[in-house]
CSV table of C-alpha atoms and ligand atoms in Angstrom, one decimal:
chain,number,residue,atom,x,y,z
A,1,UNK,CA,112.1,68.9,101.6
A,2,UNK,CA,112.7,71.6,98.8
A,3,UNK,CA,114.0,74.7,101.1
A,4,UNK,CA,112.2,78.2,100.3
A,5,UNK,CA,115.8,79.2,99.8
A,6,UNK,CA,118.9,77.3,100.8
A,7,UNK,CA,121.5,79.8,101.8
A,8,UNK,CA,123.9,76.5,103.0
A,9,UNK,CA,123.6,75.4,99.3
A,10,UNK,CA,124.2,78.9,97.7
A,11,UNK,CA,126.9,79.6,99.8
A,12,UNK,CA,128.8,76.1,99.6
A,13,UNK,CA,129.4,76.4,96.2
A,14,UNK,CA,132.4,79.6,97.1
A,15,UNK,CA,132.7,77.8,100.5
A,16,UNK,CA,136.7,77.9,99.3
A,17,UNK,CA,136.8,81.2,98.5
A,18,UNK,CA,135.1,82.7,101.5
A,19,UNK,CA,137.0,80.9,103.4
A,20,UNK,CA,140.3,82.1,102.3
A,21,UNK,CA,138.7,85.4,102.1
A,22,UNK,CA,137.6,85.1,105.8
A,23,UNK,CA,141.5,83.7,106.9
A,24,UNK,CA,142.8,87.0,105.0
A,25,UNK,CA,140.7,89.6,106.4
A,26,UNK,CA,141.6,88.1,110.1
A,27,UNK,CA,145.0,87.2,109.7
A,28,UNK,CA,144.6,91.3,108.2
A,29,UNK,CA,143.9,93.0,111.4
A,30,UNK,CA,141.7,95.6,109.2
A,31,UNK,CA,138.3,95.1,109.3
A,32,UNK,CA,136.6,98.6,108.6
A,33,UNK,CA,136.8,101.2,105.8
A,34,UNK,CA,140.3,98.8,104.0
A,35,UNK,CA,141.2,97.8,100.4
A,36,UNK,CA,138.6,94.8,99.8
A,37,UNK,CA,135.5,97.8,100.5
A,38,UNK,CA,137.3,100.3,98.4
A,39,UNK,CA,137.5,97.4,95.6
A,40,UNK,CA,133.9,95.9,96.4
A,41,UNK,CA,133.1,99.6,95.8
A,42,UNK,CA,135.2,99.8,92.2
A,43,UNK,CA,134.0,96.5,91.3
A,44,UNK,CA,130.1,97.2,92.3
A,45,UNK,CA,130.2,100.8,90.3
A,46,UNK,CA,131.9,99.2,87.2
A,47,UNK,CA,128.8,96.2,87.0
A,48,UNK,CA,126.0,98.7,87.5
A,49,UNK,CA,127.6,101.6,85.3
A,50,UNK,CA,127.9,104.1,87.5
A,51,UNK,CA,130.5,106.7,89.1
A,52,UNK,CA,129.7,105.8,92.7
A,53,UNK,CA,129.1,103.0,94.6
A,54,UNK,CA,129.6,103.6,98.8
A,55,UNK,CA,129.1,100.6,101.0
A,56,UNK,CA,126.4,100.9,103.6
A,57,UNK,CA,125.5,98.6,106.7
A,58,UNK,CA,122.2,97.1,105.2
A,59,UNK,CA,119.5,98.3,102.6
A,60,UNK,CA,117.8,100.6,104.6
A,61,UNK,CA,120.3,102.2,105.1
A,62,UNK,CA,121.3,102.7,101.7
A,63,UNK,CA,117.7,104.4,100.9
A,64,UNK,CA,117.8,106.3,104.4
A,65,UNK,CA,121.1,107.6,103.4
A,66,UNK,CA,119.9,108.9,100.2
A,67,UNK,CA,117.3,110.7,101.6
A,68,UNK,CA,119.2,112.4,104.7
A,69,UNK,CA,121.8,113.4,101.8
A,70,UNK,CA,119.2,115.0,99.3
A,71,UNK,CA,117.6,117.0,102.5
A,72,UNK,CA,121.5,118.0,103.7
A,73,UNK,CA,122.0,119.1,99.9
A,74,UNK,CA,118.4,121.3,100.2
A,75,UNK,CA,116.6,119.2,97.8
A,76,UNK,CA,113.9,118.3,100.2
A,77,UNK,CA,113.0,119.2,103.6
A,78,UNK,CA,110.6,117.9,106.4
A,79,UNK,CA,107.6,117.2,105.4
A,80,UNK,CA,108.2,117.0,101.5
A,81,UNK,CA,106.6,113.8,100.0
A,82,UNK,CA,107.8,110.9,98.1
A,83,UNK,CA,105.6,108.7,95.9
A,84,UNK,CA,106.3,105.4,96.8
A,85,UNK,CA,104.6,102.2,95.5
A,86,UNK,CA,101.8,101.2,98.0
A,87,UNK,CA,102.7,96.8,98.0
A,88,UNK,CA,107.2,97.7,98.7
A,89,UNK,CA,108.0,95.8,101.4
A,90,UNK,CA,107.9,98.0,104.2
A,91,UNK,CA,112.0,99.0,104.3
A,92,UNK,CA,110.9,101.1,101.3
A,93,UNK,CA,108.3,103.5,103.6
A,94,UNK,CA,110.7,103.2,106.7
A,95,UNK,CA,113.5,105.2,104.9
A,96,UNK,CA,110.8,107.9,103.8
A,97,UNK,CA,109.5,108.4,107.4
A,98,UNK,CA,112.9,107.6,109.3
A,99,UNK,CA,113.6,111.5,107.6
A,100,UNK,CA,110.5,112.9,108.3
A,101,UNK,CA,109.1,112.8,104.7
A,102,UNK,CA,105.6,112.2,103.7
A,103,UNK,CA,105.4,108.7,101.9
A,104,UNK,CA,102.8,109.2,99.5
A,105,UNK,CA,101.2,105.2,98.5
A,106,UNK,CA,100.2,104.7,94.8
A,107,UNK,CA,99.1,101.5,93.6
A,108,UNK,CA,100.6,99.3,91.6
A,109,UNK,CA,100.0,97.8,88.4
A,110,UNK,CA,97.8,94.1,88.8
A,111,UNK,CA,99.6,92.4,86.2
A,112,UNK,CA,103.2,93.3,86.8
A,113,UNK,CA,103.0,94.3,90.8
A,114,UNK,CA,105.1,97.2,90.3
A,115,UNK,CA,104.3,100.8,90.8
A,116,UNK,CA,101.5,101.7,88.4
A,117,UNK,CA,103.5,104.7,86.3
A,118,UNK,CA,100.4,106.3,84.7
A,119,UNK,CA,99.3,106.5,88.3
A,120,UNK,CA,102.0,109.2,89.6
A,121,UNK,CA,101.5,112.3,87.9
A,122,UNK,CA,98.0,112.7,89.7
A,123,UNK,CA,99.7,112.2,93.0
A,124,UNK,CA,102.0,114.9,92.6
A,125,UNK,CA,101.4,117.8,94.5
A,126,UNK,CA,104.0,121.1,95.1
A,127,UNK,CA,105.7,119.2,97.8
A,128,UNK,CA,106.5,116.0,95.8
A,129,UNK,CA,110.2,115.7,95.9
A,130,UNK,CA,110.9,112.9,94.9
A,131,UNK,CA,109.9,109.2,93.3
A,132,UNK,CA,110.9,105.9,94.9
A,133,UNK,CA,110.6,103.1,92.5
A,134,UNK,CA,110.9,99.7,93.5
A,135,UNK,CA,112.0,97.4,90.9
A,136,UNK,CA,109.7,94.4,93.2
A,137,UNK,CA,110.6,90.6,93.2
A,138,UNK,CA,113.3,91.5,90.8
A,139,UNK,CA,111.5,93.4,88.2
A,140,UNK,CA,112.9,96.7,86.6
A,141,UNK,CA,109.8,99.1,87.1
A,142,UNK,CA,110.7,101.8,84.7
A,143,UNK,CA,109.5,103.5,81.4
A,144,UNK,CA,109.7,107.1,79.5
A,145,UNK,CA,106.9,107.7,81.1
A,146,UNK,CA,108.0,107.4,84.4
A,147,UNK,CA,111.7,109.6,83.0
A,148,UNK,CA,109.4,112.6,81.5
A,149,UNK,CA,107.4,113.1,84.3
A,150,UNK,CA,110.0,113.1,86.8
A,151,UNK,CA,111.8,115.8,84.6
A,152,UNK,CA,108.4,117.8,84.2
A,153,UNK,CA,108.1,118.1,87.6
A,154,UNK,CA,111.9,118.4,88.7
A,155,UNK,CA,111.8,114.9,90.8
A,156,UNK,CA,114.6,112.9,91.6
A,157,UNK,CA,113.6,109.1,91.3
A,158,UNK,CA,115.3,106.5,93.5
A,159,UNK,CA,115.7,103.4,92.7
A,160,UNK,CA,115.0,100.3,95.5
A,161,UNK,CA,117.2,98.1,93.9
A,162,UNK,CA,117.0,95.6,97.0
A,163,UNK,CA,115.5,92.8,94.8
A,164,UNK,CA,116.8,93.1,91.4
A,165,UNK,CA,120.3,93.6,91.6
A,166,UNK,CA,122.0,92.7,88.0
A,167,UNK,CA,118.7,93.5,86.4
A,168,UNK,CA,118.9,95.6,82.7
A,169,UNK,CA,116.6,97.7,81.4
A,170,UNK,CA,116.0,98.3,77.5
A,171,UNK,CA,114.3,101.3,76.2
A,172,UNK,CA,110.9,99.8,74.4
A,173,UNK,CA,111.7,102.1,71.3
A,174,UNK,CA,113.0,100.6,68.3
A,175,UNK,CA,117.1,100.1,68.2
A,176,UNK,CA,118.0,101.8,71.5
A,177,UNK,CA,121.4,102.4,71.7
A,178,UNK,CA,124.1,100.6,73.6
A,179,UNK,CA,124.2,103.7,76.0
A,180,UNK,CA,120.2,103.6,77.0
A,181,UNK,CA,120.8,100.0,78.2
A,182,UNK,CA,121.8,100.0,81.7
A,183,UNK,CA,121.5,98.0,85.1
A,184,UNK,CA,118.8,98.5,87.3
A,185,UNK,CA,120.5,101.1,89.7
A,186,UNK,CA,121.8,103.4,87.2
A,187,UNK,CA,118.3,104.5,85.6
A,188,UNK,CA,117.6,107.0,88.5
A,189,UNK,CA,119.4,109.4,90.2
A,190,UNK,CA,120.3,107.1,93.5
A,191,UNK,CA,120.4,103.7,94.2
A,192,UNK,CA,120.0,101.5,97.1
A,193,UNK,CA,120.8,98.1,97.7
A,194,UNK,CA,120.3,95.3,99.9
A,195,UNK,CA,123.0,92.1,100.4
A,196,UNK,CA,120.9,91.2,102.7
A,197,UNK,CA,121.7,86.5,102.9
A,198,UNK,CA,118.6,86.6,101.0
A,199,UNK,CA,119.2,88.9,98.5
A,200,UNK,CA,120.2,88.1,94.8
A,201,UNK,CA,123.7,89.1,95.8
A,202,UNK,CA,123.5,88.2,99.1
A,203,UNK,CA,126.3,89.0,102.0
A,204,UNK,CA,127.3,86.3,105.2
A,205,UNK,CA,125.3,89.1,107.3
A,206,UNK,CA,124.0,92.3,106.7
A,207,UNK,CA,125.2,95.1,103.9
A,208,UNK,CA,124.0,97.2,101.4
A,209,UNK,CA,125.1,100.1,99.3
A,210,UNK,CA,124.1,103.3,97.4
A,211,UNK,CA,125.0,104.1,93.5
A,212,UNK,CA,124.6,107.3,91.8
A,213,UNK,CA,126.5,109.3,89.1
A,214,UNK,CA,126.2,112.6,91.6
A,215,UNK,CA,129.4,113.5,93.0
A,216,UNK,CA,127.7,115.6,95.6
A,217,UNK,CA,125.4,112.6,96.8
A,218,UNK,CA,127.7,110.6,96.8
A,219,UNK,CA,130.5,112.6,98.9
A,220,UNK,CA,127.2,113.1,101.1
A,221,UNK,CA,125.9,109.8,101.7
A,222,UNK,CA,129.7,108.5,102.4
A,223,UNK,CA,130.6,111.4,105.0
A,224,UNK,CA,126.8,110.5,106.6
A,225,UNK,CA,127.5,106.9,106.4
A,226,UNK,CA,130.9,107.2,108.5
A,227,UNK,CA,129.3,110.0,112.0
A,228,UNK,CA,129.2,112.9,109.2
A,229,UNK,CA,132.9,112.9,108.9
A,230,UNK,CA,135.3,112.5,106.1
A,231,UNK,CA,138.2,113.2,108.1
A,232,UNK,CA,138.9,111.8,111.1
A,233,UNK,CA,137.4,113.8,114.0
A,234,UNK,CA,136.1,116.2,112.3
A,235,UNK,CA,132.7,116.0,111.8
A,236,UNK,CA,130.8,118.2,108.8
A,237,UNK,CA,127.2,116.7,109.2
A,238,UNK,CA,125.2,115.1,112.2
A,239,UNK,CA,126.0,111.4,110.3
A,240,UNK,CA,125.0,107.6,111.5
A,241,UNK,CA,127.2,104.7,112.2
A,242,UNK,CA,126.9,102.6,108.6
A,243,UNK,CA,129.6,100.8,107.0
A,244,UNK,CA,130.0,98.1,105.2
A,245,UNK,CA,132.7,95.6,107.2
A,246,UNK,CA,135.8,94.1,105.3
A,247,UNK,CA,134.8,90.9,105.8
A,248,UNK,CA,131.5,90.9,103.9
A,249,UNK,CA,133.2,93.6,101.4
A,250,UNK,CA,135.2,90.7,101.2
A,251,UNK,CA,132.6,88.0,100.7
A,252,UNK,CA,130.4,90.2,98.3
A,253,UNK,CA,133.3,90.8,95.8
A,254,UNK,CA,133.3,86.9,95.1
A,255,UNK,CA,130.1,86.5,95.1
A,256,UNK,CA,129.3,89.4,92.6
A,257,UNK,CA,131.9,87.5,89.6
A,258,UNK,CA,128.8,84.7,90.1
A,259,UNK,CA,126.0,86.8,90.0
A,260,UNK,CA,125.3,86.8,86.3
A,261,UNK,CA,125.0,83.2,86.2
A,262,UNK,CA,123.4,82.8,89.4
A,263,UNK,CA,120.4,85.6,87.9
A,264,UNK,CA,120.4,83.4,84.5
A,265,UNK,CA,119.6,80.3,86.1
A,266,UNK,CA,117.0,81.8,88.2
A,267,UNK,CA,115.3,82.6,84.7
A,268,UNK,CA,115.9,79.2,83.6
A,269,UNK,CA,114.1,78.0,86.9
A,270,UNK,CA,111.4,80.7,86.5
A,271,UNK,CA,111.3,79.6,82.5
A,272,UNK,CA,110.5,76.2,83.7
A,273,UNK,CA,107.8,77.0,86.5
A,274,UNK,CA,106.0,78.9,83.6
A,275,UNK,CA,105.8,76.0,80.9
A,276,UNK,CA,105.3,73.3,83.6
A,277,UNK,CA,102.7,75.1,85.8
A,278,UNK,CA,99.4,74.9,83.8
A,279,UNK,CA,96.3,75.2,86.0
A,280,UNK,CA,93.7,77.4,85.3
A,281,UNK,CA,93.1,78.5,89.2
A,282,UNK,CA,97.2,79.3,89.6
A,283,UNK,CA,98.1,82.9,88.2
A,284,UNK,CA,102.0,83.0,86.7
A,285,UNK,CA,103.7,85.9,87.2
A,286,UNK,CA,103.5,88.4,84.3
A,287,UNK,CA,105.7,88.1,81.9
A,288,UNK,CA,104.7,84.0,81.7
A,289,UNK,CA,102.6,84.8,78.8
A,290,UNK,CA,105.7,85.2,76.4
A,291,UNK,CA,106.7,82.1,77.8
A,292,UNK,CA,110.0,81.2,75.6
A,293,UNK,CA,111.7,84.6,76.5
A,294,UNK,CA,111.8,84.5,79.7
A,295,UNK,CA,115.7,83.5,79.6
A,296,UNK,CA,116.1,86.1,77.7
A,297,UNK,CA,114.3,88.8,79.4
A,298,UNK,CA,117.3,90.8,80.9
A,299,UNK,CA,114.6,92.9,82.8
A,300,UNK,CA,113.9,90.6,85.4
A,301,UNK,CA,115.8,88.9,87.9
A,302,UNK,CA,113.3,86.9,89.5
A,303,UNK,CA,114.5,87.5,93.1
A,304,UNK,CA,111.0,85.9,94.1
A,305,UNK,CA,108.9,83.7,91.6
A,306,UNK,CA,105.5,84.9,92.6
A,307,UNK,CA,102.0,82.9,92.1
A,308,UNK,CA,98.2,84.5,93.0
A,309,UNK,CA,95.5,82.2,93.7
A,310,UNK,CA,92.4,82.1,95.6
A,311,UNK,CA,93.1,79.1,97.7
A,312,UNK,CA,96.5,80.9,98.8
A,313,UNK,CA,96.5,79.2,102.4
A,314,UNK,CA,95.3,75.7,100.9
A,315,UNK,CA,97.5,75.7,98.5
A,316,UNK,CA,100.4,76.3,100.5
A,317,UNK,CA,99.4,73.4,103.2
A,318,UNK,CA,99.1,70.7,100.1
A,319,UNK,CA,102.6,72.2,98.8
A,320,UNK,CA,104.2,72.2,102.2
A,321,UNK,CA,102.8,68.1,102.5
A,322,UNK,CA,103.9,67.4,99.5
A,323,UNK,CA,107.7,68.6,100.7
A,324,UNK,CA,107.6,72.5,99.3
A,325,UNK,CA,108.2,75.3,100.8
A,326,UNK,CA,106.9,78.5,100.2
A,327,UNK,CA,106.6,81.5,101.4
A,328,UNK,CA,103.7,84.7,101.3
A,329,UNK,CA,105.5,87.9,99.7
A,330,UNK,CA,103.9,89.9,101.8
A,331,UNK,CA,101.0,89.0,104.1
A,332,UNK,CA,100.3,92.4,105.6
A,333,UNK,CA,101.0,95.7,103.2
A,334,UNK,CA,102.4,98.4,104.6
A,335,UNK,CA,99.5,100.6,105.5
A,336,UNK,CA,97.4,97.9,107.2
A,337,UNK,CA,100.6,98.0,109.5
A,338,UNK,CA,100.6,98.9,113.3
A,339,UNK,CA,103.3,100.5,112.7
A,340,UNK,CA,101.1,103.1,110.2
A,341,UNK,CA,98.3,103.2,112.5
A,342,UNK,CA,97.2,106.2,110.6
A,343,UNK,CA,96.6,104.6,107.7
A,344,UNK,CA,94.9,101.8,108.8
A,345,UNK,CA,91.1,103.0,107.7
A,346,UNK,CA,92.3,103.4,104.1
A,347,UNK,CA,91.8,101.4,101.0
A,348,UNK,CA,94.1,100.2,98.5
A,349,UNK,CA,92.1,97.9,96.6
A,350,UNK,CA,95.1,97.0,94.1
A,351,UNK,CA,97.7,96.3,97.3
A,352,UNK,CA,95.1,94.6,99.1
A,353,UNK,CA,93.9,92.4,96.7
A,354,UNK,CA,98.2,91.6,96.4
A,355,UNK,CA,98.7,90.9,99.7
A,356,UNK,CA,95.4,89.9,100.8
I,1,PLP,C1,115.4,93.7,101.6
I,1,PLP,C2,114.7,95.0,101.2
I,1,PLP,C3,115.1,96.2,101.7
I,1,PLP,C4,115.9,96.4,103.0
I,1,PLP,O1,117.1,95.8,102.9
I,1,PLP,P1,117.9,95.3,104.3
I,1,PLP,O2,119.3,95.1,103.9
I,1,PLP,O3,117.1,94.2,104.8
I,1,PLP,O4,117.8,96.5,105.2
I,1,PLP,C5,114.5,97.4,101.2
I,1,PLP,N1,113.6,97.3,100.2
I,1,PLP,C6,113.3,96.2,99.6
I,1,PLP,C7,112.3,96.2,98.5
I,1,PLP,C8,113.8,95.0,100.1
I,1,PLP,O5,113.4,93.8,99.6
């Protein structure tokens, strides 16, 4: 059987490393706020190019972090909204609510399934605070656009970087410079992440983390992270209990030396689906239609190779017979949620027909 994902398989190939990683950190007797998080840290704010990186206890986290910091700092307050794409998975909306903010749903773009930029400036309103983009199945969701309007209107956009960690976004003018290329994480203001197993950099457990080039935030969303404090027993802010453990600090910074060439071969893999997958009822994800770039687009990390069809469930028995596994990214969006009960009555006709 071809596994969905096979984390045994990903994982065996630094079983030697982790291993001697995992031998160190015990035989250590530090397990919490040591040397191999302060040099995940270093190492994780070096790749993305950024100032800060602070390690977090999972992805949600990260984002809820971001937001509790920006409200401590007086940027927002209860009740301010955040435009968030409609189709996130529903970590995204958690993080916005968690803080008593107003997640405000757009729809997102049919063809590329991420938030629909020309879409946002009409959902601004004098309590928008705030963009969350979500750079979905691994795809950077970003544009001038999307830059001037957040300046226009004074946002702050942050970045869900759960699924496209490693991701690099060029500038669609003519002979950017080196400088306006950067990772997915470093376009925004803040940053979270997921190392979620699943993830494209993917930790033994839970973590996450939060990048940002603002010394404020990020002094913020580190005291928060560790019960408000940033020394010990004294406590500046009414914080949460969210580190990042030695041991997967540990485990991450071996795994993130792999990560480009574990992202490259997934656009090898997703190359290959698009050239070998020809049949007129299956719809290849969107950038299939310049099929011989694909390896080359830097802009994707394909965290999730993702098909539409209208035969969804039949297709999936006849693949699953014939040894496949596959999985439904996601069968129930956000506001059809119980969770959400309040938004159960309305219509997203873009998101629906996405996760339908
Ligand atoms: C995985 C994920 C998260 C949450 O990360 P956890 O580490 O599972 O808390 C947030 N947003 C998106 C888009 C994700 O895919």
């Amino acid at each position: 059987m071809i596994k969905f994902l096979d984390l045994q398989k990903i994982n065996a190939q630094y079983a030697i490393e982790l291993r001697q990683a995992a031998n160190e950190v015990i035989d250590s007797g530090w397990f919490l706020q040591g040397e191999r998080l302060s040099r995940f840290e270093n190492d994780l704010a070096n790749y993305i190019g950024v100032k800060h990186a602070i390690g977090v206890a999972n992805g949600l986290d990260a984002l809820r972090l971001i937001l509790k910091a920006y409200i401590e700092m007086g940027v927002m307050q209860e009740g301010d909204e955040v435009i968030v794409p409609a189709n996130t998975y529903i970590a995204s909306i958690l993080a916005i609510t968690d803080n008593r903010l107003k997640p405000v749903l757009v729809e997102p773009d049919i063809n590329t399934y991420n938030l629909d930029i020309s879409l946002v400036q009409k959902h601004i309103t004098p309590r928008t605070r705030a963009i969350m983009v979500v750079h979905l199945y691994g795809q950077i969701c970003w544009g001038e656009e999307l830059e001037s309007v957040a300046q226009r209107y004074n946002l702050k956009i942050i970045e869900d970087n759960a699924q496209a960690i490693g991701a690099v976004y060029q500038p669609s003018y003519p002979e950017p410079s080196e400088s306006d290329i950067k990772r997915s994480g470093s376009l925004g203001n803040a940053a979270g992440f997921s190392f979620y197993p699943g993830k494209n950099l993917g930790a033994l457990g839970d973590s996450g983390a939060v990048t940002t080039n603002d010394d404020e935030l990020a002094h913020l969303v580190r005291a928060i992270a560790n019960y408000g404090s940033t020394k010990k027993y004294v406590n500046d802010y009414q914080g949460l209990n969210s580190r990042l453990d030695e041991i997967q600090a540990a485990f991450l910074g071996i795994k993130l030396k792999y990560l480009d060439a574990e992202n490259q071969r997934r656009r090898e893999i997703a190359q290959y689906y698009c050239e070998n997958i020809s049949n007129s009822k299956i719809l290849l994800p969107y950038p299939a239609n310049q099929k011989s770039e694909i390896r080359n687009q830097k802009s994707h990390v394909w965290h999730l190779f993702i098909i539409r069809t209208a035969n969804r469930d039949k297709l999936q028995q006849y693949l699953a017979e014939h040894g496949v596994q596959t999985l439904i990214h996601y069968p129930i969006p956000p506001h059809k949620q119980l969770a959400y009960k309040h938004w159960n009555g309305i219509t997203l006709p873009v998101t629906e027909k996405i996760h339908g």
